[in-house]
Amino acid sequence: MAREIRFLQGNEAVCEGALYAGCRFYAGYPITPSTEIAEGLSASLPKVGGRFIQMEDELAAMAATIGGSIAGKKSLTATSGPGMSLKMENLGYAYLTEVPCVIVNVMRGGPSTGLPTGPGQSDVMQAKWGTHGDHPAIVLTPSTVQEQLNETVRAFNLSEKYRMPVIVLTDEIIGHMREAIEIPEPGELEVIDRKRPTCDPKDYKPYRPDADLVPPMADFGSGYRYHITGLNHAEDGFPSNNGKMAQADEIRQENKVMHHYDDIVKVEEFECSDAEIIIFAYGSSARSAKEAVIKARAEGIKAGLFRPLTLWPFPEKHLEKYVGKAKKFIVPELNLGMMKFEVDRVVKGQANVVGINKIDSDPITPVEIIDEIRRAK
Amino acid sequence: MAYDYSKYLRSGKIPHIWCPGCGYGIIMKSLIRAIDATGLNKDEIVLTSGIGCASRLPGYMDFNTLHTTHGRSLAFATGVKVANPKLKVIALGGDGDMTAIGGNHFIHACRRNIDITCFVFNNYIYGMTGGQYSPTTPKNSRATTAPYGNADNQFDIAQLAIGAGATFVARTTTYHAVPMEKLIKQALDHKGFSVVEIMAGCPTGYGRKNKQGSPANMILWQKENAIPANKAKEMSAEEMEGKFAIGVLHEVQKPEYVEAYDAQVGLK
């Protein structure tokens, strides 16, 4: 049976992905260029038995999203840069308390209110380090409208599987562009639900991990009464000032991501195997990069595209394969050079790493990348 | 007959952190008795709080308990309630938590008339951080951040709640422990957003700095200055100077948020 083809905007595709993954609660606050996600789900959630609420601010939206998940529903919120900054307090709460939820950040330009209607990629470091304290992060970066759908499903799956917030980091270009995409049939994509406890409620310890380092999570109201706090806590969920225990718990949380690198990290390697020049590009910039690689190959230049769909954890094991082989790495991004630091860290001086950086609200064009490819060093 | 509180307490978490003379233990006892009187099942109750002395209360109670970020308990509670309206959601916090950092969440929860019961423990001060002034600290009072006397005007929490659209608003004090229990029960039984402001002395953070005398004196002050709501209505502004009304201050029926939403969007 042929799949349904629809001509959708990236933000609309996020809605389709959320519904496919089983999202039944959305709490948000309107902000350009992410609003179509809220608008879409306000219309479609009730049709599948879910609810939508427009909260008073982004802090409240993040808080309600976490509350919805604790009450047992797969929960989503979406925003853009300034809203993401406001969400950081409660995002940290979700990390420490290990509450699954998905946050879509449709990046725009500039710090503060910045360039509201223009694209940007300058929240990539915030996505990893934005909230205070140490915590793991899973951040996905789609490049196409189809991927907006598929990666939203994957974000929910990873969030449920590893019991933590997952960020879908996209940008205004992909959020607002339209492409014909295939809507997956029910059952075609894997949909994962969180592990729920099966033990006697008396024995339930909400932060006692299984062998995969992930503790089962009970819905409030399901008969497992327990305490959740944003303070560092023991396995039973109650606050503790035991620093050694807090350290062990936070290291476990890092490890529950890092030990599952192979399951979490997804990369597209296009024409990389014999490449002398590798473009490291993500999100909308990767679209121009791919075009540049195709044109460069036509000119006989051995160029390749390394495109992380998982930006955090950083795909260093994948990238290391090309260190010592490629002579040059180019990192085009709509910021003044953020992921270049990470590429530099992995390349360790064994090749030249060059950034192409713009923050003027215009995309990076294939021509700009080809020009850099043609430059020998 | 002795009342069995242990059914609702996490005995391993007692003793509590509150200072000698603090009224919060009285509130916890009244809350337990009121919840018991409603006949609600422990599994269906969710207690949320923010940050501060009052907000440590859920840790002692054997329900589904959510100790959140500063000021945000009502926003978390809203998510819980909208995602699963079968749950009985109770949010609590201190005056600073609910009306300063959480002020926006407070007024909007009132406006929505979501079926959450909200208790604001008003002790005029930030207790846990050591006695800084809050939005309810009386003008000219001393606080660690108001060494010259507080220049700010005070919020009247109950009036704020009424103005913002809460459909049940009451005030009580830790002196009035028995009437408090009845008011809490009424608030829990009310369909819609209910607010109970509970005046509670903070001898450590507020009383000492403002020469209020012993904790017992502070409780007597509540007794002497609390005027029953019916009587307060007939008193002039001059007569009410320095006094405050207690009891049910406002009660109306309006469509509850989640029920109204479900009807609007065709959800059954």
XYZ file of C-alpha atoms in Angstrom:
645
model
C 0.000 0.000 0.000
C 1.357 3.389 -0.955
C 2.035 5.766 1.896
C 0.081 8.987 2.144
C 2.021 11.871 0.617
C 1.460 15.311 2.083
C 2.925 18.704 1.305
C 3.801 19.933 4.770
C 5.663 22.664 6.558
C 8.399 21.471 8.910
C 6.474 22.643 11.966
C 3.395 20.749 10.768
C 5.531 17.648 10.359
C 6.533 17.951 14.032
C 2.817 17.724 14.913
C 2.425 14.604 12.746
C 5.451 13.023 14.387
C 4.232 13.849 17.881
C 0.835 12.289 17.255
C 2.459 9.234 15.667
C 4.685 8.790 18.724
C 1.655 8.884 21.038
C 1.945 12.438 22.368
C -1.281 13.265 24.228
C -0.408 16.481 26.028
C 1.040 19.769 24.859
C 1.693 22.834 26.977
C 3.218 25.843 25.304
C 3.549 29.567 24.939
C 3.415 31.176 21.473
C 6.672 32.287 19.933
C 7.832 32.791 16.354
C 8.965 30.730 14.453
C 7.538 27.756 16.357
C 3.867 28.740 16.652
C 2.544 26.389 13.947
C 3.404 23.486 16.251
C 1.128 24.859 18.995
C -1.553 25.793 16.489
C -1.476 22.382 14.849
C -1.661 20.408 18.075
C -4.381 22.642 19.558
C -6.507 21.410 16.659
C -5.421 17.785 16.428
C -4.791 16.631 20.006
C -8.466 16.594 21.087
C -9.256 14.366 18.083
C -7.059 11.638 19.545
C -8.158 12.138 23.161
C -5.320 14.479 24.079
C -5.338 17.986 25.502
C -3.591 21.247 24.663
C -3.040 24.166 26.990
C -1.568 27.580 26.312
C 0.202 28.542 29.506
C 0.963 32.019 30.864
C 4.675 31.870 30.049
C 7.441 29.523 28.932
C 8.415 28.583 32.480
C 4.860 27.463 33.113
C 4.735 25.653 29.753
C 7.819 23.614 30.637
C 6.472 22.947 34.143
C 3.092 21.797 32.833
C 4.780 19.594 30.225
C 6.679 17.847 33.018
C 3.492 17.592 35.106
C 1.652 16.025 32.169
C 4.362 13.408 31.785
C 4.328 12.597 35.499
C 0.572 12.089 35.178
C 1.353 9.476 32.514
C 0.983 11.222 29.164
C 3.681 11.630 26.544
C 4.171 15.397 26.625
C 5.569 17.988 24.257
C 6.383 21.668 24.276
C 7.837 23.786 21.491
C 9.498 27.172 21.467
C 12.236 29.308 19.991
C 15.423 30.885 21.428
C 14.080 33.393 23.987
C 11.475 30.871 25.115
C 14.117 28.181 25.384
C 16.080 30.413 27.760
C 12.999 30.685 29.973
C 12.464 26.946 29.919
C 15.948 26.251 31.220
C 15.024 26.296 34.910
C 12.411 23.599 34.606
C 14.340 21.730 31.920
C 16.986 21.211 34.603
C 14.254 19.916 36.887
C 13.245 17.375 34.240
C 16.852 16.211 33.899
C 17.391 15.797 37.632
C 14.032 14.116 38.204
C 14.363 12.010 35.014
C 10.979 12.911 33.556
C 10.565 12.046 29.868
C 9.318 14.852 27.613
C 10.192 16.416 24.269
C 11.124 20.043 23.680
C 11.284 21.409 20.138
C 13.439 24.522 19.722
C 12.903 26.133 16.322
C 16.009 28.302 16.407
C 15.954 31.933 15.329
C 18.691 34.533 15.188
C 20.463 36.538 17.859
C 20.655 36.639 21.623
C 17.719 38.182 23.551
C 14.755 38.859 21.280
C 17.210 38.899 18.385
C 15.970 38.298 14.869
C 12.546 36.722 15.421
C 11.708 35.770 11.852
C 15.189 34.797 10.695
C 16.953 31.457 11.029
C 19.827 30.776 13.382
C 21.807 27.869 14.757
C 23.222 29.588 17.786
C 21.406 27.547 20.462
C 23.530 24.455 19.867
C 25.671 24.965 22.964
C 22.676 26.075 25.044
C 21.018 22.774 24.105
C 23.871 20.935 25.810
C 24.805 23.298 28.603
C 21.881 25.690 29.008
C 20.553 24.753 32.399
C 22.760 24.871 35.473
C 24.490 21.794 36.815
C 25.802 18.663 35.143
C 23.344 16.571 33.208
C 23.226 14.398 30.114
C 21.610 15.707 26.931
C 20.095 14.132 23.864
C 19.618 16.656 21.051
C 18.411 15.791 17.556
C 18.905 18.000 14.479
C 16.684 17.227 11.490
C 17.476 18.705 8.066
C 14.333 17.951 6.080
C 10.606 18.147 6.632
C 10.458 14.334 6.498
C 13.063 14.237 9.235
C 11.066 16.719 11.294
C 8.427 13.981 11.493
C 10.721 10.993 11.895
C 13.101 12.641 14.339
C 10.200 13.843 16.483
C 9.093 10.209 16.779
C 12.680 9.226 17.597
C 12.880 12.018 20.185
C 9.831 10.637 21.996
C 11.255 7.129 21.805
C 14.633 8.129 23.232
C 12.936 10.260 25.876
C 10.743 7.365 27.012
C 13.488 4.754 26.742
C 16.083 6.724 28.695
C 13.618 8.545 30.959
C 14.812 12.075 30.229
C 13.961 15.207 28.254
C 15.014 15.162 24.605
C 15.446 18.314 22.523
C 14.631 18.536 18.821
C 16.811 21.397 17.648
C 15.623 22.725 14.345
C 15.529 26.160 12.753
C 13.296 28.637 11.024
C 14.251 27.432 7.538
C 13.148 23.831 8.086
C 10.290 24.869 10.376
C 8.708 27.020 7.699
C 9.691 25.337 4.423
C 7.275 22.994 2.686
C 8.221 19.634 1.215
C 6.271 16.609 0.062
C 6.712 13.946 2.700
C 5.525 10.405 3.251
C 3.368 9.854 6.304
C 4.385 6.534 7.855
C 1.703 3.899 8.286
C 0.753 2.941 11.844
C 3.204 0.301 13.012
C 5.790 1.256 10.417
C 7.976 3.270 12.788
C 8.854 1.907 16.193
C 7.033 3.601 19.082
C 8.532 3.102 22.525
C 6.764 3.620 25.874
C 8.523 4.173 29.189
C 9.222 1.258 31.487
C 6.662 1.206 34.252
C 7.226 -0.656 37.511
C 5.758 -4.114 37.987
C 6.890 -4.595 41.593
C 4.708 -4.307 44.675
C 4.109 -0.588 45.283
C 5.620 -0.959 48.759
C 8.940 -1.961 47.197
C 9.019 0.722 44.475
C 12.115 2.892 44.415
C 11.615 5.530 41.704
C 15.356 6.032 41.159
C 16.635 2.467 41.444
C 18.041 1.765 37.976
C 17.801 -1.473 36.057
C 20.887 -2.911 34.366
C 20.421 -0.387 31.535
C 20.864 2.379 34.156
C 17.259 3.557 33.618
C 14.807 3.319 36.538
C 11.182 2.341 35.759
C 8.796 5.275 36.193
C 5.308 5.107 37.706
C 2.486 7.436 36.689
C 1.046 9.486 39.516
C -2.321 7.961 40.356
C -1.308 4.434 39.327
C -1.026 3.178 42.900
C 2.694 3.805 43.302
C 2.817 6.725 45.694
C 6.223 8.365 45.652
C 8.035 11.655 46.034
C 9.644 13.677 43.257
C 11.944 16.570 44.127
C 14.350 18.828 42.277
C 16.795 18.362 45.139
C 19.413 15.683 44.761
C 17.809 12.561 46.086
C 18.305 8.966 47.119
C 16.850 5.972 45.253
C 13.592 6.386 47.151
C 13.177 9.884 45.693
C 13.602 11.787 48.958
C 16.097 14.643 49.292
C 19.563 13.881 50.496
C 22.574 16.050 51.235
C 24.902 13.108 50.751
C 27.307 14.560 48.202
C 28.862 11.219 47.315
C 25.412 9.823 46.530
C 24.501 12.907 44.477
C 27.718 12.509 42.497
C 27.096 8.808 41.874
C 23.541 9.516 40.737
C 24.560 12.267 38.317
C 27.330 10.093 36.898
C 24.784 7.299 36.399
C 22.596 9.753 34.475
C 25.510 10.725 32.228
C 26.282 7.045 31.722
C 22.738 6.085 30.834
C 23.288 8.207 27.738
C 26.971 7.608 27.062
C 26.700 3.827 27.501
C 23.985 3.810 24.835
C 25.889 5.938 22.312
C 25.319 3.420 19.520
C 21.567 3.440 20.072
C 21.296 7.221 20.362
C 23.775 8.656 17.882
C 22.649 8.812 14.277
C 24.738 10.300 11.483
C 24.483 10.588 7.713
C 27.865 10.093 6.059
C 27.577 11.164 2.416
C 30.565 10.552 0.107
C 32.847 10.498 3.137
C 34.751 7.233 2.628
C 37.463 8.677 0.337
C 36.869 12.341 1.126
C 39.802 14.700 1.461
C 37.515 17.499 2.543
C 34.680 16.825 4.964
C 31.865 19.258 5.630
C 30.474 18.870 9.132
C 26.985 20.352 8.876
C 23.649 19.981 10.630
C 20.106 21.268 10.247
C 19.401 23.684 7.404
C 23.115 24.311 6.743
C 23.526 20.633 5.879
C 21.125 21.074 2.958
C 23.482 23.594 1.321
C 26.444 21.436 2.264
C 25.027 18.424 0.451
C 24.508 20.464 -2.705
C 28.083 21.753 -2.384
C 29.454 18.206 -2.066
C 27.574 17.063 -5.169
C 28.901 20.053 -7.154
C 32.441 19.575 -5.845
C 32.421 15.888 -6.783
C 31.317 16.904 -10.289
C 34.448 19.049 -10.412
C 36.540 16.090 -9.325
C 37.113 17.327 -5.747
C 36.880 14.584 -3.145
C 34.448 16.212 -0.759
C 32.020 14.541 1.665
C 29.238 15.503 4.075
C 29.223 14.408 7.690
C 25.761 15.219 8.992
C 24.845 14.485 12.611
C 21.150 13.841 13.198
C 22.127 13.460 16.845
C 24.125 16.543 17.794
C 24.402 15.632 21.501
C 25.937 13.419 22.574
C 28.504 14.624 20.063
C 29.091 11.942 17.395
C 32.793 11.735 18.091
C 33.175 7.974 17.547
C 31.704 8.414 14.063
C 33.818 11.468 13.290
C 37.077 9.939 14.542
C 37.051 7.520 11.598
C 37.944 10.399 9.299
C 40.570 12.017 11.478
C 43.985 11.440 9.921
C 42.345 10.812 6.532
C 40.665 14.061 5.556
C 42.930 17.061 5.024
C 40.337 19.655 5.837
C 37.085 19.945 7.768
C 34.603 22.722 7.023
C 31.928 23.611 9.558
C 29.222 25.889 8.118
C 26.797 27.103 10.761
C 24.480 30.035 11.453
C 26.467 31.188 14.461
C 29.944 32.552 15.034
C 31.519 29.121 15.401
C 30.035 26.876 18.063
C 30.221 23.296 16.809
C 33.580 24.077 15.240
C 34.976 23.816 18.775
C 33.697 20.263 19.020
C 35.075 19.297 15.612
C 38.413 20.851 16.607
C 38.348 18.805 19.814
C 38.004 15.548 17.868
C 40.357 16.472 14.991
C 43.080 17.394 17.497
C 45.090 19.459 15.057
C 45.469 16.635 12.500
C 43.692 18.652 9.822
C 42.650 22.203 9.204
C 39.195 23.014 10.628
C 37.524 26.017 8.985
C 34.231 27.619 9.909
C 31.761 29.332 7.621
C 29.749 31.533 9.887
C 26.824 33.876 9.370
C 24.364 35.482 11.743
C 22.712 37.854 9.293
C 19.436 35.947 8.988
C 20.391 34.506 5.593
C 21.094 30.840 4.989
C 24.591 29.669 4.095
C 24.507 28.997 0.363
C 26.063 26.065 -1.515
C 28.261 28.594 -3.361
C 29.778 29.854 -0.120
C 30.636 26.297 0.851
C 32.041 25.390 -2.589
C 34.256 28.470 -2.469
C 35.684 27.177 0.805
C 36.042 23.643 -0.599
C 38.059 25.003 -3.527
C 40.423 26.792 -1.184
C 43.163 24.229 -0.665
C 43.770 24.773 3.048
C -10.136 10.149 71.210
C -6.662 10.424 69.809
C -6.614 11.017 66.082
C -4.511 8.661 63.947
C -2.396 10.915 61.757
C 0.084 8.173 60.942
C -2.095 6.824 58.121
C -1.189 9.933 56.089
C 2.366 10.549 57.232
C 5.640 9.153 55.977
C 6.787 8.323 59.463
C 10.406 7.810 58.410
C 10.590 11.455 57.275
C 9.618 12.925 60.650
C 10.802 15.039 62.510
C 10.062 17.892 60.153
C 12.419 20.794 59.448
C 10.200 23.572 60.804
C 11.467 25.777 63.641
C 10.034 25.641 67.169
C 7.013 27.954 67.259
C 6.295 27.664 63.533
C 2.630 27.219 62.692
C 3.150 24.850 59.766
C 2.744 21.713 61.879
C -0.726 22.956 62.863
C -1.575 23.420 59.188
C -0.338 19.930 58.336
C -2.540 18.428 61.061
C -5.591 20.357 59.859
C -4.835 19.361 56.269
C -4.656 15.680 57.216
C -7.937 15.842 59.129
C -9.648 17.669 56.254
C -8.395 15.190 53.648
C -9.522 12.329 55.863
C -12.973 13.912 56.121
C -13.286 14.069 52.318
C -12.908 10.295 52.081
C -10.444 10.670 49.173
C -8.166 7.769 48.340
C -4.448 8.367 48.945
C -3.580 7.144 45.442
C -5.743 9.767 43.759
C -4.264 12.729 45.629
C -1.346 14.688 44.200
C 0.340 17.267 46.401
C 2.600 19.790 44.670
C 4.765 22.521 46.144
C 7.480 24.969 45.165
C 10.453 25.996 47.273
C 10.551 27.248 50.839
C 9.625 26.116 54.342
C 5.957 25.491 53.474
C 6.947 23.672 50.325
C 8.755 20.971 52.261
C 5.393 19.739 53.564
C 4.635 17.204 50.767
C 7.749 15.244 51.716
C 6.053 14.270 54.978
C 2.752 13.195 53.452
C 1.999 9.773 51.976
C 0.495 10.811 48.643
C 1.831 11.315 45.122
C 4.045 14.279 45.967
C 5.828 16.713 43.702
C 8.340 19.186 45.143
C 9.065 21.490 42.210
C 11.028 24.640 41.417
C 10.552 27.962 43.217
C 7.118 29.439 42.541
C 6.128 26.906 39.911
C 3.974 24.441 41.829
C 0.732 25.647 40.218
C 2.205 25.330 36.726
C 3.301 21.739 37.405
C -0.068 21.073 39.077
C -1.879 22.405 36.004
C -0.028 19.936 33.780
C -0.843 17.043 36.108
C -4.526 17.994 36.290
C -5.014 18.607 32.572
C -3.214 15.365 31.663
C -5.218 13.335 34.192
C -8.293 15.146 35.555
C -9.199 12.148 37.730
C -6.450 13.161 40.129
C -7.248 15.430 43.087
C -4.548 18.058 42.878
C -3.502 20.200 45.835
C -0.834 22.892 45.440
C 0.736 24.709 48.353
C 3.459 27.187 49.089
C 4.476 30.200 51.081
C 3.674 33.857 50.411
C 6.940 34.480 48.549
C 6.674 31.294 46.517
C 3.059 31.834 45.457
C 2.825 35.600 45.059
C 6.336 36.819 44.116
C 8.180 34.377 41.863
C 4.964 32.380 41.369
C 2.663 35.376 41.079
C 2.042 34.945 37.388
C 1.156 31.259 37.760
C -1.099 32.121 40.720
C -3.221 34.703 38.925
C -3.563 32.564 35.812
C -4.582 29.467 37.767
C -7.252 31.671 39.393
C -8.338 32.954 35.973
C -8.649 29.479 34.439
C -10.679 28.188 37.386
C -8.937 24.849 37.088
C -9.976 22.333 39.745
C -6.937 22.658 41.983
C -6.964 23.493 45.686
C -4.280 25.998 46.585
C -3.024 26.762 50.092
C -0.886 29.817 50.656
C 0.958 29.756 53.966
C 1.372 33.444 54.728
C 4.038 34.176 57.326
C 5.026 37.590 55.921
C 8.596 36.562 55.167
C 10.990 34.334 53.249
C 11.760 31.867 56.015
C 14.073 29.312 54.428
C 16.520 31.878 53.042
C 16.643 33.624 56.383
C 14.098 36.424 56.650
C 14.009 38.580 53.522
C 10.866 40.625 52.814
C 8.099 39.145 50.671
C 5.106 40.677 48.841
C 3.068 40.280 52.049
C 5.566 41.776 54.488
C 3.774 44.745 56.091
C 5.014 48.196 55.143
C 7.704 49.496 57.521
C 8.382 46.023 58.955
C 11.966 44.852 59.303
C 13.510 42.096 57.260
C 17.107 41.108 56.521
C 16.758 42.893 53.179
C 14.770 45.755 54.715
C 17.094 46.927 57.494
C 15.521 50.432 57.327
C 11.967 49.075 57.269
C 10.091 47.692 54.293
C 9.210 50.325 51.657
C 6.979 48.004 49.581
C 3.194 47.889 49.635
C 1.598 44.599 50.639
C -0.378 42.137 48.583
C -3.701 41.032 50.039
C -3.554 37.410 48.824
C -7.275 36.714 49.230
C -8.280 39.900 47.368
C -5.723 39.107 44.662
C -7.264 35.643 44.232
C -10.804 37.022 44.085
C -9.786 39.678 41.574
C -8.043 37.113 39.376
C -11.080 34.832 39.235
C -10.715 32.105 41.876
C -14.154 30.710 42.667
C -13.559 29.847 46.330
C -11.411 32.069 48.529
C -11.018 31.789 52.279
C -8.642 32.962 54.987
C -7.781 31.438 58.299
C -4.974 31.377 60.851
C -2.971 28.810 62.763
C -4.773 29.957 65.923
C -8.058 28.799 64.360
C -6.957 25.187 63.879
C -10.436 23.657 64.087
C -12.203 26.149 61.790
C -9.176 25.831 59.490
C -9.828 22.123 59.101
C -13.438 22.869 58.075
C -12.342 25.574 55.611
C -9.772 23.260 54.034
C -12.457 20.592 53.679
C -14.776 23.137 52.019
C -11.992 24.179 49.654
C -11.238 20.545 48.764
C -14.935 19.902 48.093
C -15.237 22.991 45.876
C -15.216 22.368 42.124
C -12.918 24.923 40.535
C -9.877 26.857 41.715
C -9.974 27.357 45.466
C -7.537 29.368 47.543
C -7.100 29.261 51.293
C -4.731 31.857 52.715
C -3.435 30.637 56.051
C -1.844 33.232 58.330
C 1.053 31.618 60.161
C 3.628 33.338 62.329
C 7.327 32.968 61.629
C 8.910 33.639 65.033
C 12.432 32.991 63.712
C 12.447 35.033 60.512
C 9.829 37.702 61.144
C 8.809 37.782 64.810
C 12.239 38.275 66.284
C 13.148 41.151 63.975
C 9.835 42.886 64.544
C 9.610 42.424 68.312
C 6.502 40.278 68.176
C 7.327 38.448 71.397
C 7.083 34.720 71.926
C 5.582 32.280 69.381
C 2.566 32.082 71.709
C 2.194 35.880 71.529
C 2.284 35.712 67.747
C -0.541 33.180 67.727
C -2.528 35.353 70.163
C -2.011 38.283 67.781
C -3.818 36.238 65.120
C -6.694 35.601 67.519
C -7.002 39.263 68.466
C -6.892 40.667 64.939
C -8.956 38.096 63.021
C -12.531 39.204 62.390
C -15.127 36.688 61.139
C -16.047 37.471 57.528
C -19.700 38.250 58.291
C -18.790 40.711 61.004
C -16.013 42.267 58.911
C -18.525 43.137 56.174
C -20.364 45.402 58.583
C -17.268 47.136 59.891
C -15.898 50.389 58.452
C -12.450 50.697 56.894
C -11.277 52.534 60.043
C -12.570 49.779 62.279
C -10.824 47.154 60.113
C -7.485 49.025 60.223
C -4.828 46.477 61.233
C -7.413 43.677 61.325
C -8.207 41.012 58.747
C -11.274 38.967 57.838
C -11.313 35.194 58.237
C -13.682 32.524 56.953
C -15.109 32.106 53.458
C -14.564 35.436 51.686
C -15.806 34.499 48.236
C -17.667 31.550 46.764
C -19.228 31.312 43.304
C -19.865 28.520 40.818
C -18.314 28.807 37.361
C -17.436 26.179 34.738
C -14.321 24.267 35.707
C -11.397 24.597 33.257
C -10.829 21.005 32.115
C -14.550 20.240 31.891
C -15.120 23.423 29.893
C -12.151 22.604 27.613
C -13.373 19.072 26.993
C -16.860 20.332 26.156
C -15.436 23.007 23.854
C -13.217 20.665 21.849
C -15.666 17.749 21.806
C -13.642 15.489 24.095
C -15.669 12.971 26.054
